Amino acid sequence: MEREELERELKEELQKELDLGMEKEKLKETINIINQEINNYIQKRHEISEYILGYRKEVLEEYKDDEDKIIEYFDHERFVAEEQFKVIDRRLKELVILKTSPYFGKVNFIEEEIGLEESMYIGRFGVIPKDEFEPIVVDWRAPISALFYAGKIGEVYYTSPDGKIRTEVLSKRQFIIKKAQLLGMFDSEIDVKDDILQMVLSKNAESKLKDIVMTIQAEQDNLIRQPKDKTIVVDGVAGSGKTTIALHRIAYLLYNYRKTLQDKVLILGPNKVFMEYISTVLPSLGEVGVRQTTFRDLAMELSEIESIMSFKDYMENVLSGNKEFINEMLYKNSDEYIERLNLLINDLENNYFELRDISIYNKIIMNKQELQDLFQNHFKAMPLFKRNKRAKRIIYTRINELRNDTVKAIEKKYKDKMNALSEEALNLEGSELEFKKKLEIREAIEESIKVKQDLRWINGEEVISIYMRFNEEKALTYDDLAAVLYLKIKLEGFTAPEEIKHVVIDEAQDYSKLQFMVINELTKCQSLTIVGDSNQRLLPIKGEVPMCSIEEYLLNKNVEHFKLDKSYRSTKEIMEFANKYIHNENIVPLVRSGEKVEITEFNEYEELKEKLLVNINKLKEKGHESIAVICRDLEETNNIGELLKDKIYIKIIDNEEILYNSGEVIIPSYFAKGLEFDAVIVIDTNKEMESKDKMLYVMSTRALHELYVYKKNC
């Protein structure tokens, strides 16, 4: 029996060696093909350059005397050159990336219709050699690549443009390829990504987001590949990959629906610190032209509001427990406030314009009843400030027509007078008659100008002025932005100036119902990707988090909700510590063990200073590239900064204009949301606040590998 076991093990080892040798040869062959493709594209670029230069020479010679033709040629040439170079340049960049690591996975499968066993290699981008039709590497975003991400062997379906395709997945393999060398490979019958996932999650934060494409889990892949016309709402725990899902869903949708979606995708993040943090992810996946901004910046741009309370001051008011501010915030995020805005709109529609008869040259050209009929019947479907513009155009047309008729009548009157005069009388009176004619025409024109000027009462007011009165002239805050845009939409028919086909909203747990309504009205999108964590909402709220019931107020949308309970970011020890603060037993930490969470008490800040210096230096020596000291608010952030500034260099993020990539940083809790760090030091000074537990949960779950909590004794 032992001999049989030994023979079996030897046979398996031999097979592994054979497989490894075969895969090394396959890798070498693939890299050779990629190098050939790179040379082909470089040659293509050279040929296009030569063609354009040659053609330019001919055109300049042929049309040297025709300036218009030369201008027309250069406009056309620039467009052609830009488009061709754009395509070639994009492909060259992809191939250069693939040159050092062409693929990360392999699937052996049998497609039901064909019945033959096939192998497929999966990479960050696809590769189809010149003059061939079959890819040697399949792009991870291609529909068939779903076979690799499915968490099982055996019968698996994938969705192609022709519908669902049934396959039998025989085996899956994953590779570790660095600098064109095969460093290792893993086979699995259950989930090929487990070993690789552990390896990637053990890395430092900076490289993690970029490597995630090879570790996408089955439940994440399912969300990424949801139909493009569906609105998905993902409520996921900290570290469940919500941002990863959102960004990779965009890459997937752009790959499969590029003609429809290119340059028509909008990503809304929580703050500029976060937006900068994720800014390189889509370009690393080969996608450019996706607008990434915050709701605050977008709303200020569209509403042309110049300044509001900063995000920092807004959060500081919340965290300090400013009751008046919080009550105002709760009110402006309530259904009652939306109802008040609707009542304002209704009142403006009925009472804003005091309609009256409009006369010129002692003639009524439009009476009050006719004007009212335009507003209340003919143009009723239009927003109020579009109705008045349309009515104004009709009034102007009538004024112009009557003015022209009056001028013609004056000209005819004086022409008849002059024709009736003898030649002698014409010489005597002609100049005076000509002067009188011009005077009457001028008076007629001046009256038409005056009537138009008197029509100021039908001009619409700036929406911001209306809102400021409604808001009792109080300084504007973040909560006013959605309300101003809502009025612009309802009163002006305002929409986003650029066409947007898909919107991603990250950290959506902090959005109000009115914000969602405004985004929907502005973009008219059929589909959105909404991701957030209801456990991480630090802003006070009455009732349910709005993202959890979005279908109740965004009607005619195909909405589906998804829960993600598995956390991939932090170690088991960190997640077990963090979960105590949200009292949720459903969160499943990935079994990746690490250092025990250390909780240290301190009495005075001088004592804390020494502990922090020792700890930060220790973490740096361990090789951690991103270390964050996370404080509750700005006051604590500045206090800790003052403690440490003379001893070590550490960046203080005290406003959202400061960029962060790596290194040591002191940061308030609200700027840390959505970010992750190799090691985190939480400063808990025991200040009371309504959402303290949630805040500690947010602060703790920023840590990937190590977490330290310094707790001040009361």
XYZ file of C-alpha atoms in Angstrom:
714
model
C 0.000 0.000 0.000
C 2.831 2.362 0.914
C 4.539 1.504 -2.363
C 1.390 2.332 -4.351
C 1.082 5.624 -2.474
C 4.725 6.434 -3.196
C 4.294 5.601 -6.896
C 1.187 7.791 -7.061
C 3.036 10.708 -5.459
C 5.991 10.260 -7.812
C 3.617 10.169 -10.763
C 1.927 13.379 -9.588
C 5.282 15.113 -9.092
C 6.401 14.023 -12.557
C 3.166 15.321 -14.060
C 3.650 18.650 -12.248
C 7.162 18.952 -13.665
C 5.887 18.144 -17.169
C 3.066 20.673 -16.799
C 5.467 23.307 -15.501
C 7.824 22.736 -18.451
C 4.926 22.898 -20.885
C 3.619 26.119 -19.345
C 7.092 27.687 -19.464
C 7.275 26.895 -23.187
C 3.770 28.284 -23.686
C 4.766 31.478 -21.880
C 7.899 31.875 -23.999
C 5.871 31.315 -27.188
C 3.196 33.823 -26.087
C 5.754 36.508 -25.226
C 7.413 36.004 -28.639
C 4.052 36.553 -30.340
C 3.417 39.659 -28.223
C 6.842 41.038 -29.175
C 5.990 40.434 -32.845
C 2.684 42.251 -32.338
C 4.514 45.183 -30.728
C 6.819 45.364 -33.767
C 3.784 45.155 -36.089
C 2.115 48.085 -34.352
C 5.294 50.143 -34.348
C 5.532 49.461 -38.098
C 1.868 50.446 -38.544
C 2.506 53.691 -36.746
C 5.494 54.385 -38.987
C 3.486 53.573 -42.147
C 0.658 55.902 -41.127
C 3.166 58.680 -40.468
C 4.786 58.143 -43.874
C 1.391 58.056 -45.596
C 0.209 61.262 -43.943
C 3.459 63.065 -44.746
C 3.383 61.906 -48.380
C -0.263 62.765 -48.843
C 0.274 66.139 -47.200
C 3.033 66.947 -49.680
C 0.748 66.078 -52.628
C -2.164 68.139 -51.277
C 0.001 71.168 -50.562
C 1.361 71.005 -54.112
C -2.051 70.453 -55.727
C -3.908 73.137 -53.773
C -1.098 75.602 -53.138
C -3.218 78.449 -54.530
C -6.472 77.445 -52.769
C -6.315 78.365 -49.076
C -9.792 76.944 -48.281
C -8.850 73.515 -49.655
C -5.642 73.464 -47.615
C -7.538 74.350 -44.398
C -10.146 71.664 -45.158
C -7.380 69.100 -45.743
C -5.585 69.885 -42.496
C -8.814 69.599 -40.468
C -9.542 66.187 -41.990
C -5.926 65.041 -41.715
C -5.729 65.996 -38.039
C -8.888 64.015 -37.279
C -7.688 60.910 -39.153
C -4.225 61.081 -37.603
C -5.592 61.506 -34.088
C -8.011 58.589 -34.438
C -5.437 56.227 -35.942
C -2.738 57.137 -33.475
C -5.203 56.830 -30.599
C -6.049 53.238 -31.535
C -2.431 52.226 -32.185
C -1.114 53.957 -29.076
C -3.732 52.324 -26.874
C -2.914 48.885 -28.273
C 0.833 49.390 -27.907
C 0.426 50.327 -24.247
C -1.632 47.184 -23.640
C 0.926 44.964 -25.362
C 3.818 46.489 -23.420
C 1.970 45.679 -20.177
C 1.325 42.115 -21.367
C 4.946 41.640 -22.411
C 6.050 41.041 -18.807
C 2.899 39.217 -17.653
C 0.694 38.097 -20.553
C -1.882 36.146 -18.549
C -2.749 35.029 -15.043
C -5.182 32.169 -15.545
C -6.133 29.195 -17.682
C -9.383 27.260 -18.088
C -9.876 23.858 -19.719
C -13.478 23.374 -20.760
C -15.884 21.688 -23.188
C -18.511 23.856 -24.888
C -21.774 21.969 -25.306
C -22.375 22.843 -28.975
C -18.823 22.041 -30.116
C -18.129 19.067 -27.873
C -14.321 19.457 -28.023
C -11.977 20.179 -25.149
C -10.537 23.690 -25.342
C -7.987 25.690 -23.373
C -8.206 29.414 -22.750
C -5.625 31.739 -21.189
C -6.985 34.829 -19.391
C -5.072 38.133 -19.219
C -5.498 41.801 -18.425
C -5.926 42.419 -22.174
C -6.617 40.128 -25.127
C -4.137 39.159 -27.854
C -5.107 38.039 -31.363
C -2.020 37.534 -33.572
C -1.869 39.206 -36.975
C -3.867 37.399 -39.710
C -5.470 35.043 -37.160
C -8.964 34.876 -35.684
C -8.453 32.945 -32.460
C -7.016 34.788 -29.446
C -3.967 33.363 -27.709
C -4.925 35.424 -24.649
C -8.533 36.305 -23.816
C -9.355 39.641 -22.181
C -10.719 39.186 -18.633
C -13.713 41.344 -19.633
C -14.778 39.047 -22.485
C -18.021 37.149 -21.696
C -16.330 33.747 -21.900
C -13.804 34.770 -19.214
C -16.617 34.370 -16.672
C -15.696 30.650 -16.719
C -12.461 31.476 -14.930
C -14.123 33.548 -12.218
C -16.967 31.072 -11.575
C -16.321 29.467 -8.202
C -16.710 25.884 -9.314
C -15.695 23.088 -11.666
C -18.294 21.272 -13.787
C -21.372 22.736 -15.462
C -20.977 26.493 -15.836
C -22.909 28.951 -18.003
C -21.638 32.194 -19.453
C -23.642 34.870 -21.242
C -22.603 35.612 -24.811
C -24.220 38.057 -27.264
C -26.195 35.027 -28.532
C -27.511 34.135 -25.080
C -26.508 31.658 -22.386
C -23.866 29.099 -23.349
C -23.525 25.853 -21.400
C -20.028 24.519 -20.791
C -18.309 21.940 -18.659
C -15.273 23.384 -16.894
C -12.706 20.602 -16.502
C -9.940 22.449 -14.652
C -8.596 25.878 -13.768
C -5.046 27.019 -13.252
C -3.557 30.270 -12.032
C -0.077 31.628 -12.728
C 2.357 33.936 -10.991
C 4.291 35.610 -13.816
C 6.707 38.445 -13.129
C 9.178 40.014 -15.574
C 8.274 37.383 -18.197
C 9.203 34.528 -15.839
C 6.816 31.830 -14.592
C 7.388 31.847 -10.830
C 4.605 29.481 -9.862
C 1.235 27.997 -10.711
C -1.748 26.664 -8.782
C -4.431 24.171 -9.751
C -7.762 23.941 -7.981
C -11.042 22.123 -8.406
C -13.004 24.558 -6.237
C -11.730 28.130 -6.424
C -8.475 28.682 -8.233
C -7.961 32.106 -6.707
C -7.599 31.228 -3.004
C -3.806 30.872 -2.865
C -3.233 33.845 -5.150
C -5.740 35.896 -3.183
C -3.864 35.258 0.042
C -0.637 36.283 -1.674
C -2.073 39.512 -3.137
C -3.815 40.503 0.093
C -0.541 40.072 1.920
C 1.015 42.776 -0.256
C 1.221 46.445 0.535
C -1.781 48.634 -0.212
C -0.282 50.427 -3.232
C -0.062 47.339 -5.468
C -3.229 45.668 -4.237
C -5.805 47.560 -6.278
C -3.829 47.038 -9.483
C -3.460 43.274 -8.966
C -7.102 42.688 -8.116
C -8.107 41.631 -11.647
C -6.539 38.209 -11.059
C -8.286 37.699 -7.719
C -11.853 38.764 -8.460
C -14.143 36.411 -6.565
C -17.222 34.683 -7.972
C -19.713 36.942 -6.139
C -17.758 40.046 -7.236
C -17.534 38.851 -10.842
C -21.286 38.265 -10.872
C -21.833 41.946 -10.032
C -19.227 43.165 -12.528
C -20.967 41.289 -15.358
C -24.531 42.371 -14.571
C -26.445 43.604 -17.689
C -25.637 47.167 -18.739
C -29.253 48.365 -18.487
C -29.580 47.264 -14.869
C -29.146 49.441 -11.793
C -27.273 47.502 -9.133
C -27.150 48.566 -5.492
C -24.371 46.887 -3.521
C -24.462 47.130 0.268
C -21.140 45.593 1.247
C -19.147 45.440 4.452
C -15.784 47.182 4.765
C -13.204 45.432 2.610
C -15.716 43.501 0.509
C -14.371 45.059 -2.692
C -17.153 47.543 -3.443
C -14.897 50.104 -5.139
C -13.092 47.318 -6.978
C -16.420 45.995 -8.252
C -17.549 49.461 -9.367
C -14.333 50.266 -11.268
C -14.050 46.838 -12.875
C -17.739 46.966 -13.832
C -16.975 50.177 -15.738
C -14.003 48.506 -17.456
C -16.209 45.518 -18.331
C -19.049 47.688 -19.699
C -16.677 49.857 -21.748
C -15.006 46.776 -23.224
C -18.319 45.235 -24.300
C -20.286 48.402 -25.164
C -17.583 50.859 -26.146
C -19.535 52.554 -28.958
C -22.410 53.306 -26.606
C -20.531 54.226 -23.459
C -17.148 55.693 -24.479
C -16.699 59.114 -22.813
C -20.223 58.832 -21.331
C -19.457 57.353 -17.911
C -19.410 59.371 -14.693
C -17.929 58.258 -11.354
C -18.930 60.115 -8.190
C -16.709 59.565 -5.145
C -16.869 60.928 -1.578
C -13.976 63.408 -1.600
C -10.874 64.451 -3.545
C -8.510 62.415 -1.376
C -10.408 59.270 -2.344
C -10.721 60.280 -6.015
C -6.959 60.728 -6.280
C -6.432 57.381 -4.537
C -8.435 55.479 -7.190
C -7.414 57.635 -10.164
C -4.872 55.139 -11.563
C -7.084 52.038 -11.438
C -9.054 52.536 -14.665
C -5.993 53.611 -16.703
C -4.219 50.453 -15.468
C -7.129 48.514 -16.972
C -6.723 50.355 -20.260
C -9.649 52.731 -19.809
C -9.444 56.505 -20.224
C -12.057 59.193 -20.773
C -14.077 58.342 -17.653
C -14.945 61.448 -15.684
C -14.239 61.079 -11.960
C -15.438 63.763 -9.560
C -17.411 64.345 -6.367
C -21.090 65.222 -6.113
C -20.063 68.473 -4.450
C -17.782 69.557 -7.331
C -20.261 68.448 -9.995
C -23.171 70.253 -8.332
C -21.196 73.478 -7.826
C -20.104 73.433 -11.460
C -23.623 72.834 -12.802
C -25.372 75.263 -10.447
C -22.596 77.872 -10.846
C -22.409 78.299 -7.075
C -19.018 79.801 -6.267
C -18.587 78.765 -2.655
C -20.195 76.687 0.073
C -19.062 75.365 3.449
C -16.062 73.077 2.946
C -16.445 69.320 3.345
C -14.013 69.546 6.273
C -16.090 72.179 8.110
C -19.279 70.280 7.312
C -17.958 67.091 8.911
C -16.450 68.973 11.841
C -19.876 70.436 12.625
C -21.362 66.949 12.600
C -18.602 65.416 14.722
C -18.652 68.267 17.241
C -22.334 67.570 17.870
C -23.506 71.043 16.744
C -27.233 70.480 17.425
C -28.504 73.400 15.351
C -26.377 72.327 12.374
C -27.342 68.644 12.687
C -31.063 69.447 12.965
C -30.810 71.609 9.834
C -28.936 68.790 8.064
C -31.559 66.200 9.081
C -34.329 68.494 7.880
C -32.701 69.113 4.484
C -32.236 65.368 4.002
C -35.863 64.560 4.809
C -38.962 63.821 2.731
C -40.530 66.883 4.383
C -37.922 69.130 2.755
C -38.545 67.617 -0.677
C -42.252 68.253 -0.124
C -41.518 71.888 0.784
C -39.461 72.280 -2.397
C -42.356 70.834 -4.411
C -44.765 73.284 -2.747
C -42.396 76.128 -3.635
C -42.298 74.975 -7.267
C -46.107 74.716 -7.351
C -46.474 78.202 -5.867
C -44.035 79.641 -8.416
C -45.915 77.988 -11.261
C -49.177 79.576 -10.170
C -48.025 82.953 -8.896
C -44.539 83.829 -10.138
C -45.612 85.663 -13.309
C -48.317 88.343 -12.973
C -49.761 87.959 -16.462
C -51.162 91.071 -18.161
C -52.282 92.424 -21.553
C -49.459 93.367 -23.917
C -49.990 96.386 -26.189
C -48.070 98.261 -28.853
C -49.202 101.199 -30.970
C -52.419 101.212 -28.902
C -53.194 97.671 -30.036
C -53.381 94.603 -27.775
C -51.182 91.993 -29.427
C -51.682 89.380 -26.694
C -54.219 89.615 -23.919
C -53.864 88.202 -20.425
C -56.214 85.278 -21.143
C -54.256 84.191 -24.223
C -51.008 84.418 -22.272
C -52.503 82.383 -19.453
C -53.624 79.795 -21.993
C -50.027 79.489 -23.238
C -48.718 78.980 -19.705
C -51.440 76.680 -18.400
C -52.335 74.657 -21.500
C -50.111 74.807 -24.584
C -46.775 74.851 -22.732
C -47.937 73.186 -19.502
C -45.571 70.202 -19.990
C -42.545 72.518 -19.995
C -40.722 73.726 -16.887
C -41.872 77.189 -15.807
C -38.780 79.095 -16.968
C -38.943 77.426 -20.365
C -42.606 78.345 -20.722
C -41.906 82.023 -20.194
C -39.077 81.944 -22.760
C -41.318 80.270 -25.328
C -44.139 82.750 -24.628
C -41.649 85.610 -24.839
C -40.512 84.443 -28.280
C -44.129 84.479 -29.491
C -44.664 87.967 -28.050
C -41.424 89.219 -29.658
C -42.515 87.748 -32.989
C -45.836 89.587 -32.812
C -44.121 92.831 -31.792
C -41.676 92.500 -34.693
C -44.447 91.700 -37.181
C -46.559 94.699 -36.095
C -43.465 96.932 -36.053
C -42.571 95.859 -39.600
C -46.156 96.404 -40.765
C -46.167 99.839 -39.120
C -42.852 100.792 -40.740
C -44.120 99.631 -44.138
C -47.334 101.653 -43.651
C -45.299 104.762 -42.782
C -43.090 104.280 -45.831
C -46.155 103.809 -48.066
C -47.872 106.896 -46.597
C -44.897 109.143 -47.393
C -44.288 107.522 -50.741
C -47.894 108.264 -51.727
C -47.498 111.863 -50.505
C -44.337 112.337 -52.542
C -45.889 110.763 -55.635
C -48.817 113.218 -55.350
C -46.506 116.274 -55.439
C -45.397 118.081 -58.533
C -41.707 118.179 -59.334
C -41.467 121.752 -58.083
C -43.364 120.954 -54.843
C -41.221 117.824 -54.363
C -38.076 119.946 -54.538
C -39.514 122.299 -51.927
C -41.099 119.758 -49.510
C -39.277 116.491 -50.286
C -36.512 116.847 -47.677
C -39.016 117.712 -44.943
C -41.219 114.750 -45.843
C -38.185 112.445 -45.819
C -37.231 113.776 -42.367
C -40.796 113.269 -41.042
C -40.839 109.734 -42.442
C -37.566 108.842 -40.696
C -38.819 110.428 -37.466
C -42.049 108.405 -37.504
C -40.135 105.179 -38.308
C -37.717 105.890 -35.463
C -40.636 106.520 -33.061
C -42.252 103.241 -34.152
C -39.024 101.309 -33.610
C -38.400 103.035 -30.254
C -41.881 102.084 -29.095
C -41.250 98.437 -30.025
C -37.957 98.552 -28.076
C -39.725 100.101 -25.074
C -42.452 97.439 -25.128
C -39.766 94.734 -25.175
C -37.946 96.395 -22.295
C -41.215 96.574 -20.345
C -41.484 92.797 -20.725
C -38.876 92.285 -17.985
C -41.689 90.972 -15.788
C -41.797 87.852 -17.960
C -38.071 87.161 -17.547
C -37.147 84.256 -15.267
C -35.079 84.922 -12.180
C -31.819 83.144 -11.344
C -32.706 79.937 -9.504
C -30.013 80.550 -6.905
C -31.743 83.852 -5.976
C -35.053 82.041 -5.519
C -33.379 79.407 -3.363
C -31.533 81.956 -1.228
C -34.879 83.595 -0.348
C -36.361 80.167 0.360
C -33.305 79.361 2.502
C -33.721 82.640 4.424
C -30.400 83.955 3.046
C -28.399 81.491 5.178
C -24.901 80.448 4.095
C -24.963 77.448 1.774
C -23.765 74.018 2.865
C -23.347 70.652 1.155
C -27.031 69.866 1.842
C -28.184 72.832 -0.261
C -26.526 71.669 -3.476
C -29.066 68.982 -4.347
C -31.928 71.365 -3.545
C -30.577 74.090 -5.874
C -30.114 71.573 -8.683
C -33.604 70.179 -8.039
C -35.082 73.661 -8.543
C -33.010 74.175 -11.711
C -34.289 70.870 -13.080
C -37.927 71.586 -12.232
C -37.951 75.290 -13.158
C -35.492 75.372 -16.088
C -35.531 71.794 -17.387
C -31.812 71.717 -16.655
C -29.822 68.592 -17.615
C -26.125 67.700 -17.601
C -24.375 69.475 -20.513
C -22.587 66.257 -21.542
C -24.345 63.022 -22.398
C -23.969 60.458 -19.614
C -25.035 56.844 -20.085
C -23.851 55.246 -16.855
C -23.179 56.610 -13.367
C -21.148 55.024 -10.580
C -21.785 56.283 -7.043
C -19.245 55.181 -4.421
C -19.726 55.579 -0.648
C -23.419 55.871 -1.542
C -24.543 55.297 2.052
C -23.928 59.031 2.623
C -26.232 60.169 -0.213
C -29.678 61.620 0.452
C -32.853 60.701 -1.371
C -32.812 64.130 -3.048
C -29.252 63.610 -4.310
C -30.231 60.331 -5.975
C -33.284 62.000 -7.526
C -31.167 64.879 -8.851
C -28.510 62.568 -10.365
C -31.278 60.594 -12.034
C -32.924 63.719 -13.491
C -29.640 65.297 -14.586
C -28.304 62.285 -16.461
C -31.479 60.420 -17.495
C -29.391 57.233 -17.125
C -31.139 53.902 -17.391
C -28.432 52.235 -15.341
C -26.328 53.056 -12.308
C -23.787 51.209 -10.191
C -24.370 52.212 -6.575
C -22.019 50.885 -3.908
C -21.780 51.631 -0.208
C -21.876 50.237 3.289
C -24.874 51.161 5.444
C -22.691 50.418 8.488
C -20.303 53.229 7.522
C -22.761 56.116 7.392
C -21.370 58.660 9.864
C -23.931 61.349 9.007
C -27.040 61.360 11.214
C -30.209 60.187 9.488
C -33.848 59.585 10.283
C -35.113 56.266 8.995
C -33.523 53.959 6.434
C -30.332 54.713 4.502
C -31.740 56.024 1.153
C -29.632 53.766 -1.095
C -31.372 50.718 0.412
C -34.788 51.708 -0.994
C -33.826 53.478 -4.205
C -36.480 51.746 -6.330
C -39.211 53.452 -4.271
C -38.368 56.890 -5.663
C -36.382 56.168 -8.853
C -39.208 54.585 -10.773
C -38.981 52.695 -14.092
C -35.511 51.406 -13.228
C -34.495 47.765 -13.265
C -33.036 47.753 -9.738
C -31.486 44.802 -7.954
C -29.945 44.855 -4.485
C -26.928 42.790 -3.482
C -25.359 42.162 -0.070
C -21.664 41.409 0.358
C -20.789 39.996 3.767
C -17.273 38.721 3.123
C -14.358 41.034 3.856
C -11.115 40.625 1.894
C -9.193 43.677 3.067
C -8.211 43.085 6.655
C -6.866 40.156 8.628
C -9.172 37.943 10.672
C -7.979 39.617 13.872
C -8.716 43.137 12.595
C -12.191 42.234 11.330
C -13.150 40.465 14.553
C -12.118 43.583 16.469
C -13.980 45.955 14.104
C -17.159 43.864 14.036
C -17.729 44.509 17.744
C -18.633 48.082 16.890
C -21.462 47.288 14.493
C -22.853 44.267 16.361
C -23.174 42.335 13.112
C -22.417 38.630 13.202
C -23.013 38.184 9.473
C -19.668 39.642 8.406
C -17.346 36.867 7.295
C -13.641 37.751 7.456
C -11.361 35.974 5.002
C -9.262 33.461 6.906
C -6.036 35.438 6.632
C -4.440 35.611 10.020
C -2.100 38.347 11.104
C -0.893 40.222 14.132
C -3.124 40.551 17.156
C -4.853 43.934 17.482
C -3.027 45.881 20.193
C -5.048 48.159 22.490
C -2.984 50.550 24.595
C -4.279 53.060 27.121
C -2.656 56.433 27.758
C -3.198 59.293 30.191
C -1.270 62.241 28.757
C -0.344 63.248 25.204
C 3.392 63.247 26.028
C 3.048 59.575 26.927
C 1.173 58.976 23.645
C 3.907 60.783 21.699
C 6.626 58.319 22.757
C 4.413 55.319 22.070
C 3.526 56.590 18.583
C 7.149 57.282 17.637
C 8.251 53.796 18.677
C 5.301 52.186 16.908
C 5.649 54.091 13.625
C 9.373 53.338 13.401
C 8.713 49.663 14.141
C 6.085 49.485 11.377
C 8.450 51.166 8.892
C 11.174 48.664 9.733
C 8.709 45.862 8.970
C 8.415 47.213 5.426
C 4.936 48.749 5.607
C 4.697 51.367 2.884
C 1.518 53.110 4.046
C 0.946 53.871 7.729
C -1.980 55.986 8.914
C -2.632 57.557 12.271
C -6.423 58.006 12.071
C -8.029 60.529 14.386
C -11.642 61.272 15.098
C -11.650 64.884 13.890
C -9.426 67.746 12.734
C -8.639 68.992 16.238
C -7.184 65.615 17.195
C -5.397 65.366 13.838
C -3.660 68.700 14.440
C -2.873 67.800 18.060
C -1.140 64.582 17.028
C 0.616 66.432 14.199
C 2.022 68.962 16.686
C 3.223 66.117 18.913
C 5.179 64.395 16.159
C 6.280 67.138 13.769
C 9.658 67.782 15.425
C 10.547 64.088 15.650
C 9.575 62.515 12.328
C 8.341 63.587 8.920
C 4.654 62.708 8.679
C 2.096 64.206 6.308
C -1.017 65.780 7.823
C -4.131 65.606 5.665
C -6.245 68.451 6.983
C -8.077 69.313 3.759
C -9.137 67.425 0.665
C -6.775 69.244 -1.669
C -3.821 67.301 -0.229
C -2.893 64.233 -2.280
C -1.881 60.927 -0.724
C -0.129 57.984 -2.386
C 1.946 56.304 0.289
C 4.067 56.924 3.369
C 3.119 57.990 6.878
C 0.078 60.165 7.344
C -2.151 61.640 10.061
C -5.720 61.888 8.825
C -9.195 62.592 10.258
C -11.740 59.771 10.052
C -13.896 61.326 7.321
C -10.975 61.701 4.876
C -9.911 58.095 5.515
C -13.216 56.608 4.310
C -12.693 54.325 1.334
C -8.908 54.285 1.743
C -6.752 51.416 2.969
C -3.335 51.326 4.611
C -0.826 48.606 5.429
C -0.991 49.565 9.101
C -3.349 51.801 11.036
C -3.031 53.471 14.419
C -6.431 54.566 15.755
C -6.561 57.377 18.302
C -9.648 56.937 20.503
C -9.993 59.872 22.890
C -13.368 58.708 24.240
C -15.277 61.746 22.981
C -18.975 61.004 22.959
C -21.015 61.183 19.763
C -24.081 59.467 18.385
C -22.239 57.355 15.789
C -19.036 56.700 17.747
C -19.218 52.914 17.269
C -19.629 53.299 13.509
C -16.711 55.700 13.438
C -14.442 53.234 15.231
C -15.588 50.562 12.773
C -14.657 52.806 9.832
C -11.295 53.747 11.343
C -10.365 50.152 12.215
C -11.287 48.661 8.836
C -8.844 50.903 6.974
C -6.064 48.524 8.108
C -4.808 45.738 5.869
C -2.272 43.976 8.081
C -1.811 45.611 11.468
C -4.054 47.641 13.756
C -3.157 49.518 16.935
C -5.659 51.364 19.108
C -4.540 54.058 21.562
C -7.319 54.761 24.018
C -7.277 57.793 26.316
C -8.281 57.214 29.900
C -11.086 59.475 31.045
